[in-house]
Coordinates of C-alpha atoms in Angstrom, one line a residue:
M1 CA 7.1 -22.4 18.2
S2 CA 5.6 -23.7 14.8
G3 CA 8.8 -22.4 11.9
R4 CA 5.5 -22.8 9.0
A5 CA 3.4 -19.6 9.0
L6 CA -0.6 -19.7 8.8
L7 CA -2.6 -17.8 6.4
M8 CA -5.8 -17.3 7.2
W9 CA -8.3 -18.3 4.3
D10 CA -11.7 -19.1 3.5
E11 CA -13.5 -18.0 0.3
A12 CA -16.7 -16.7 1.9
V13 CA -14.7 -13.6 2.7
T14 CA -15.5 -12.5 -1.2
Q15 CA -18.5 -11.9 0.2
Y16 CA -17.8 -9.0 2.1
D17 CA -19.3 -6.4 -0.9
F18 CA -20.9 -3.6 -1.0
G19 CA -21.8 -3.5 -4.3
S20 CA -20.4 -3.2 -7.8
E21 CA -20.4 0.6 -8.1
H22 CA -18.4 0.2 -4.5
P23 CA -14.3 0.7 -4.6
M24 CA -13.9 -2.1 -2.3
D25 CA -14.2 -5.1 -4.7
P26 CA -14.2 -8.6 -3.0
V27 CA -12.5 -9.2 -6.0
R28 CA -8.9 -8.0 -4.6
L29 CA -9.4 -11.3 -2.3
A30 CA -9.8 -13.5 -4.5
L31 CA -7.3 -12.7 -7.2
T32 CA -4.8 -12.5 -4.1
M33 CA -5.7 -16.1 -3.0
S34 CA -5.2 -17.2 -6.9
L35 CA -2.0 -16.1 -7.1
V36 CA -0.8 -17.2 -3.4
R37 CA -1.6 -20.4 -5.2
A38 CA 0.0 -19.6 -8.4
Y39 CA 3.6 -19.4 -7.3
G40 CA 2.9 -22.1 -4.6
L41 CA 2.9 -20.3 -1.4
D42 CA 0.1 -21.8 -0.1
R43 CA 2.4 -25.4 0.2
A44 CA 4.9 -23.1 2.1
V45 CA 1.7 -22.1 4.6
D46 CA -0.9 -23.8 6.5
V47 CA -3.6 -22.4 4.9
V48 CA -6.3 -22.1 7.6
A49 CA -10.0 -21.0 8.6
A50 CA -11.1 -19.6 11.7
K51 CA -14.6 -19.3 12.8
P52 CA -16.9 -15.9 12.9
A53 CA -16.1 -14.2 16.1
G54 CA -18.9 -14.4 18.3
D55 CA -21.0 -12.2 20.5
S56 CA -18.7 -12.2 23.3
T57 CA -15.3 -12.0 21.0
L58 CA -16.5 -8.8 19.4
R59 CA -18.2 -7.3 22.6
L60 CA -14.3 -6.9 23.3
V61 CA -14.0 -4.2 21.4
H62 CA -17.4 -3.3 20.1
R63 CA -21.0 -2.1 21.5
E64 CA -23.5 -4.5 22.4
D65 CA -25.9 -1.9 20.7
Y66 CA -23.9 -1.9 17.8
V67 CA -23.4 -5.3 17.6
A68 CA -26.8 -5.5 17.4
A69 CA -27.3 -2.9 15.1
V70 CA -25.5 -4.2 12.5
R71 CA -27.2 -7.4 13.0
A72 CA -30.7 -5.8 12.1
A73 CA -28.7 -4.3 8.8
S74 CA -27.5 -7.5 8.0
E75 CA -31.0 -9.8 8.2
D76 CA -32.8 -6.5 6.4
P77 CA -30.0 -4.0 4.5
R78 CA -33.3 -1.5 4.8
H79 CA -33.6 -1.4 8.4
A80 CA -29.7 -0.1 8.5
D81 CA -28.9 2.8 11.0
Q82 CA -27.4 5.3 9.6
A83 CA -26.5 6.9 13.1
Y84 CA -24.2 3.5 13.6
G85 CA -22.4 4.8 10.0
L86 CA -24.8 2.0 8.2
G87 CA -26.5 2.6 5.0
T88 CA -24.1 5.4 3.9
V89 CA -22.2 6.1 0.7
D90 CA -18.8 4.4 2.5
D91 CA -20.7 1.6 4.3
P92 CA -24.1 0.8 2.4
A93 CA -26.0 -2.3 4.3
F94 CA -25.5 -5.6 2.6
A95 CA -27.2 -9.3 3.3
G96 CA -25.2 -11.3 5.6
M97 CA -22.8 -7.7 6.2
H98 CA -23.0 -9.5 10.3
E99 CA -21.3 -12.8 8.8
V100 CA -19.3 -12.3 7.0
S101 CA -17.8 -9.2 8.8
A102 CA -17.7 -11.6 12.2
L103 CA -15.8 -14.2 9.6
I104 CA -13.1 -12.0 8.8
A105 CA -12.8 -10.1 12.6
G106 CA -12.8 -14.4 13.2
Q107 CA -9.5 -15.1 11.1
S108 CA -7.7 -12.3 12.9
V109 CA -8.9 -13.3 15.9
G110 CA -7.8 -16.6 15.2
A111 CA -4.2 -15.8 14.0
A112 CA -3.4 -13.7 17.1
E113 CA -4.4 -16.8 19.5
A114 CA -2.0 -18.8 17.3
V115 CA 0.7 -16.7 17.4
W116 CA 0.4 -16.2 21.2
R117 CA 0.4 -19.8 21.6
G118 CA 3.1 -20.6 19.6
E119 CA 1.6 -22.6 16.9
A120 CA 3.0 -20.4 14.6
A121 CA 5.7 -18.2 13.9
H122 CA 3.9 -15.9 11.6
A123 CA 0.0 -15.0 10.7
V124 CA -1.4 -13.0 7.8
N125 CA -5.3 -12.3 6.8
F126 CA -5.0 -10.1 3.9
A127 CA -8.8 -10.4 4.4
G128 CA -8.3 -8.1 7.0
G129 CA -7.0 -4.5 8.5
L130 CA -10.3 -3.1 9.1
H131 CA -9.1 0.0 10.9
H132 CA -11.5 2.7 10.4
A133 CA -14.2 0.4 12.2
M134 CA -15.1 2.2 15.7
P135 CA -16.7 0.7 18.8
G136 CA -20.0 1.9 17.7
A137 CA -20.0 2.5 14.2
A138 CA -18.8 1.6 10.9
S139 CA -16.6 4.2 8.9
G140 CA -14.2 4.2 5.9
F141 CA -15.9 0.6 4.1
C142 CA -15.3 -0.9 7.9
I143 CA -17.7 -3.0 9.8
Y144 CA -15.6 -4.6 12.9
N145 CA -12.7 -3.6 13.3
D146 CA -11.0 -7.0 12.9
A147 CA -6.7 -5.2 13.6
S148 CA -8.5 -3.8 17.1
L149 CA -10.1 -7.8 17.9
A150 CA -6.9 -9.4 17.4
I151 CA -4.8 -6.9 19.7
A152 CA -8.0 -7.1 22.1
R153 CA -7.3 -11.4 22.8
L154 CA -4.1 -10.9 22.9
L155 CA -4.4 -8.4 26.2
E156 CA -7.2 -10.9 27.2
L157 CA -5.3 -13.7 27.0
G158 CA -1.9 -12.2 28.9
A159 CA 0.2 -10.0 26.6
E160 CA 1.3 -6.7 28.1
R161 CA 2.7 -5.3 25.1
V162 CA 1.5 -5.4 21.9
A163 CA 2.3 -3.1 19.8
Y164 CA -0.1 -1.7 16.4
V165 CA 2.0 -0.5 13.2
D166 CA -0.4 0.7 10.2
V167 CA 1.1 1.2 7.1
D168 CA -2.2 2.0 5.4
V169 CA -2.7 5.6 3.2
H170 CA -5.9 6.5 5.8
H171 CA -4.9 6.6 9.9
G172 CA -5.6 3.7 11.8
D173 CA -8.3 5.5 14.1
G174 CA -10.1 2.8 14.8
V175 CA -7.4 1.1 16.4
Q176 CA -5.7 4.3 17.8
A177 CA -9.2 5.1 19.3
A178 CA -9.9 1.2 21.1
F179 CA -6.6 1.7 23.2
W180 CA -6.0 5.6 23.2
E181 CA -6.1 4.8 27.2
D182 CA -4.3 1.3 27.2
P183 CA 0.1 1.3 27.9
R184 CA 0.2 -2.0 26.9
V185 CA -0.7 -0.8 23.6
L186 CA 1.3 1.2 21.0
T187 CA -0.2 2.3 18.4
V188 CA 2.1 3.4 15.0
S189 CA 0.4 4.8 11.9
L190 CA 1.5 6.8 8.9
H191 CA -0.5 7.6 6.6
E192 CA -1.3 10.9 4.2
H193 CA -1.9 14.0 6.0
P194 CA -4.8 14.8 7.6
R195 CA -5.5 17.8 5.8
T196 CA -5.9 15.7 2.4
L197 CA -7.3 12.9 3.1
F198 CA -10.0 10.7 5.6
P199 CA -10.2 10.4 8.4
Q200 CA -8.9 13.7 9.0
T201 CA -7.9 12.6 12.0
G202 CA -3.8 10.8 12.7
W203 CA -2.3 14.4 13.5
P204 CA 1.5 14.0 15.5
E205 CA -0.5 15.6 18.7
E206 CA -2.5 12.8 18.5
T207 CA -0.4 10.9 21.5
G208 CA -2.7 9.2 23.9
A209 CA -4.9 9.9 26.4
A210 CA -3.2 12.1 29.1
G211 CA -2.0 9.8 32.3
A212 CA -1.6 6.7 32.1
G213 CA -1.8 6.4 28.0
E214 CA 0.0 9.4 27.5
G215 CA 2.5 8.7 24.9
G216 CA 0.5 5.2 23.9
A217 CA -0.1 6.7 19.8
V218 CA 2.2 7.4 17.5
N219 CA 0.8 9.5 14.0
V220 CA 3.4 10.5 10.8
A221 CA 1.0 12.8 8.7
L222 CA 2.7 12.0 5.5
P223 CA 2.6 15.5 2.4
A224 CA 0.5 14.5 0.0
G225 CA 2.6 13.3 -3.1
T226 CA 5.6 11.3 -1.2
G227 CA 7.6 9.0 -2.7
D228 CA 9.1 5.4 -2.0
A229 CA 12.6 7.9 -0.7
G230 CA 10.7 9.4 1.8
W231 CA 8.1 7.1 2.5
L232 CA 11.2 4.7 3.6
R233 CA 12.9 7.3 5.2
A234 CA 9.6 8.4 7.8
F235 CA 9.0 4.8 8.6
H236 CA 12.6 3.9 9.5
A237 CA 13.1 7.5 11.4
V238 CA 10.5 6.2 13.7
V239 CA 9.3 3.0 13.7
P240 CA 12.6 0.9 14.9
E241 CA 13.5 3.4 17.7
L242 CA 9.8 3.5 19.0
L243 CA 10.1 -0.9 18.9
A244 CA 13.5 -1.2 20.6
D245 CA 11.8 0.5 23.4
F246 CA 8.2 -0.4 23.7
R247 CA 9.7 -4.4 22.9
P248 CA 6.4 -5.8 22.6
Q249 CA 5.8 -9.1 22.8
V250 CA 3.2 -9.4 19.4
L251 CA 3.8 -7.4 16.5
V252 CA 0.5 -6.4 15.0
T253 CA 1.2 -4.4 11.1
Q254 CA -1.7 -3.6 8.8
H255 CA -0.4 -3.4 4.9
G256 CA -2.8 -1.0 2.9
A257 CA -1.9 -0.9 -0.7
D258 CA -3.8 2.1 -1.3
T259 CA -0.3 4.1 -0.5
H260 CA 0.5 3.0 -4.3
F261 CA 0.6 5.3 -7.2
E262 CA -2.1 4.2 -8.7
D263 CA -4.5 3.9 -5.8
P264 CA -7.8 5.8 -7.1
L265 CA -8.3 7.5 -3.7
A266 CA -5.8 9.1 -2.2
H267 CA -2.3 10.6 -3.1
L268 CA 1.2 9.1 -2.5
A269 CA 3.2 8.0 -4.3
V270 CA 4.4 4.7 -2.8
S271 CA 5.3 1.8 -5.4
L272 CA 5.1 -2.0 -4.9
D273 CA 8.7 -2.4 -4.2
A274 CA 8.8 0.3 -1.4
Q275 CA 5.8 -1.4 -0.4
R276 CA 7.2 -4.8 0.0
A277 CA 10.2 -3.1 1.9
V278 CA 8.6 -2.2 4.5
Q279 CA 6.7 -6.1 4.5
E280 CA 10.4 -7.3 4.9
A281 CA 11.2 -4.8 7.4
C282 CA 7.9 -5.5 9.9
H283 CA 9.4 -9.6 9.8
E284 CA 12.9 -8.0 10.4
L285 CA 11.6 -6.0 13.5
A286 CA 9.1 -8.6 14.7
H287 CA 12.1 -11.0 15.1
E288 CA 14.3 -8.2 16.4
Y289 CA 11.7 -7.3 18.6
A290 CA 9.3 -9.8 19.8
E291 CA 10.3 -13.1 19.4
G292 CA 8.9 -13.7 16.1
R293 CA 5.2 -13.2 17.1
W294 CA 3.9 -11.4 13.9
L295 CA 0.3 -10.9 12.9
A296 CA 0.3 -9.0 9.1
L297 CA -2.9 -7.9 7.8
G298 CA -4.7 -6.5 4.8
G299 CA -6.8 -3.2 4.7
G300 CA -7.1 -0.5 2.1
G301 CA -5.9 -0.6 -2.1
Y302 CA -8.4 -0.4 -4.3
A303 CA -6.4 -0.7 -7.8
V304 CA -7.9 -4.2 -7.5
V305 CA -5.4 -5.9 -10.6
D306 CA -2.6 -4.3 -10.6
V307 CA -1.4 -3.8 -7.2
V308 CA -3.1 -5.3 -4.4
P309 CA -3.0 -9.4 -5.4
R310 CA 0.9 -8.3 -6.0
S311 CA 1.5 -6.7 -2.4
W312 CA -0.4 -9.0 -0.5
T313 CA 1.4 -12.3 -2.3
H314 CA 5.3 -10.3 -1.1
L315 CA 3.3 -9.8 2.1
V316 CA 2.1 -14.0 2.3
G317 CA 5.8 -14.8 0.6
I318 CA 7.6 -12.9 3.7
A319 CA 5.9 -14.7 6.4
A320 CA 6.4 -17.5 4.6
H321 CA 10.5 -17.5 4.9
A322 CA 9.9 -17.9 1.2
P323 CA 9.6 -14.5 -0.6
V324 CA 9.0 -13.5 -4.6
D325 CA 11.6 -12.7 -6.3
P326 CA 10.0 -8.9 -7.5
E327 CA 11.5 -10.0 -11.2
S328 CA 9.9 -13.0 -11.2
V329 CA 7.2 -13.4 -14.3
I330 CA 3.7 -13.6 -13.1
P331 CA 2.3 -17.0 -14.1
A332 CA 0.1 -16.8 -17.3
S333 CA -2.6 -18.9 -15.5
W334 CA -3.2 -16.2 -13.5
R335 CA -3.1 -13.2 -15.9
D336 CA -5.6 -15.2 -18.0
E337 CA -8.3 -15.5 -14.8
V338 CA -7.7 -11.8 -14.2
Y339 CA -9.0 -11.2 -17.7
A340 CA -11.8 -13.6 -17.6
R341 CA -13.0 -12.2 -13.9
T342 CA -12.5 -8.4 -15.3
R343 CA -11.5 -8.0 -18.3
Q344 CA -8.7 -6.4 -17.6
L345 CA -5.0 -7.4 -18.3
G346 CA -3.0 -8.1 -15.5
P347 CA 0.5 -7.1 -14.7
A348 CA 3.5 -8.6 -16.4
R349 CA 5.8 -8.7 -13.0
M350 CA 5.6 -8.3 -9.5
T351 CA 7.6 -5.2 -9.5
D352 CA 7.2 -1.7 -10.4
G353 CA 11.0 -1.8 -11.3
R354 CA 12.1 0.1 -8.5
S355 CA 13.8 -2.6 -6.6
P356 CA 15.6 -2.1 -4.7
V357 CA 14.6 0.9 -3.0
G358 CA 17.5 3.7 -1.6
F359 CA 16.7 6.1 0.8
R360 CA 18.4 8.1 3.5
D361 CA 18.8 7.6 6.7
W362 CA 17.1 9.7 9.6
A363 CA 20.6 9.3 11.5
E364 CA 22.5 11.2 8.8
G365 CA 21.0 14.2 9.5
Y366 CA 17.5 16.6 8.3
D367 CA 16.7 19.5 6.2
P368 CA 14.6 21.9 8.1
A369 CA 12.7 23.0 4.5
D370 CA 11.9 20.3 3.5
R371 CA 8.4 19.3 3.6
L372 CA 8.9 15.5 4.5
D373 CA 11.6 15.8 7.3
Q374 CA 9.2 18.7 8.7
A375 CA 6.3 15.7 9.3
V376 CA 8.6 13.4 10.6
L377 CA 10.6 16.0 13.4
A378 CA 6.7 17.0 13.9
T379 CA 6.2 13.1 14.9
R380 CA 9.3 12.6 16.7
K381 CA 9.0 15.6 18.7
A382 CA 5.4 15.5 19.4
A383 CA 5.9 11.7 21.3
F384 CA 9.3 10.5 21.9
P385 CA 9.6 12.8 24.8
L386 CA 6.2 11.1 26.2
R387 CA 8.3 7.7 26.0
G388 CA 11.3 8.7 27.5
L389 CA 13.5 9.7 24.0
L390 CA 15.1 12.0 22.0
A391 CA 13.0 13.6 19.4

């Protein structure tokens, strides 16, 4: 296996653009790549561009009629069919939508192939992580579900156990749906409680299809307002034990940055430093349980200047075994670019001032009156016994 990490990048992914009024501003991708370069991380990884996913690959997850509908909307946005979730407020149609969505999917699929074949130890596609797209519909700013497509390709190549861990503030509903009945895939999602956030799914009781799929889905529904200590406590109370039992051959993780306290679309209160701590934990877990095979994806994140570029640059650095010091001063050249592009002042350091982040380990006991502990316990009681684990 190559010791180098891959960073999947094609400038054309910035054409994934729902318009100037949409929160998913592609400047977040451009600024992330610029910050990666400012820290010299593009020299610590192999930067490669994969081909767009073709129709046969897209059909590993998506229905043929849906792909046809995306193509039609892409050629003429006036023909967007809302029955497929296209042309909606969340997913406005735009010219070239199919091509750029297939390109992003192709980066995740290509990354998965490289990791599986041992051509790279780790791979990152921060333009990916579009986890809401369903087999037959767009949803939640997501057209093609690159995470599901990467996992499906791993299964096609012969993988027998793939674990997917999603720490976006929103439930990873599309990936869960894609593998609801498949015992070869374990999906774990930590997200804000569905009572208070889209897509209103991801309850602890959602544990996979009865029969072979039972116990294949695990959901931690966190109370609104959960901060660093609670978020890390929940992650470590659930994820390592599941991975130790499942022993995945590949670990796929989704690192939406919208758990951050500055994110305008959600209600968790997580810092950049806690996000970095979970990225490091995922890296360690990949080495401990998946022979180092790790595919890390981006996802949501709508504080497009202050949060997303820093969070995903940390992710690239960790994957490259060249972590960025949280206390480092961000290069002035990048801050100048931020101002030129957005007329905003960029952040000065790679930290929110909370590093290192502490939390109380689950093994030390829990408080039945604490809302965070109630959420963790609900997950463990619902899912763990189905996998033969103690709640």
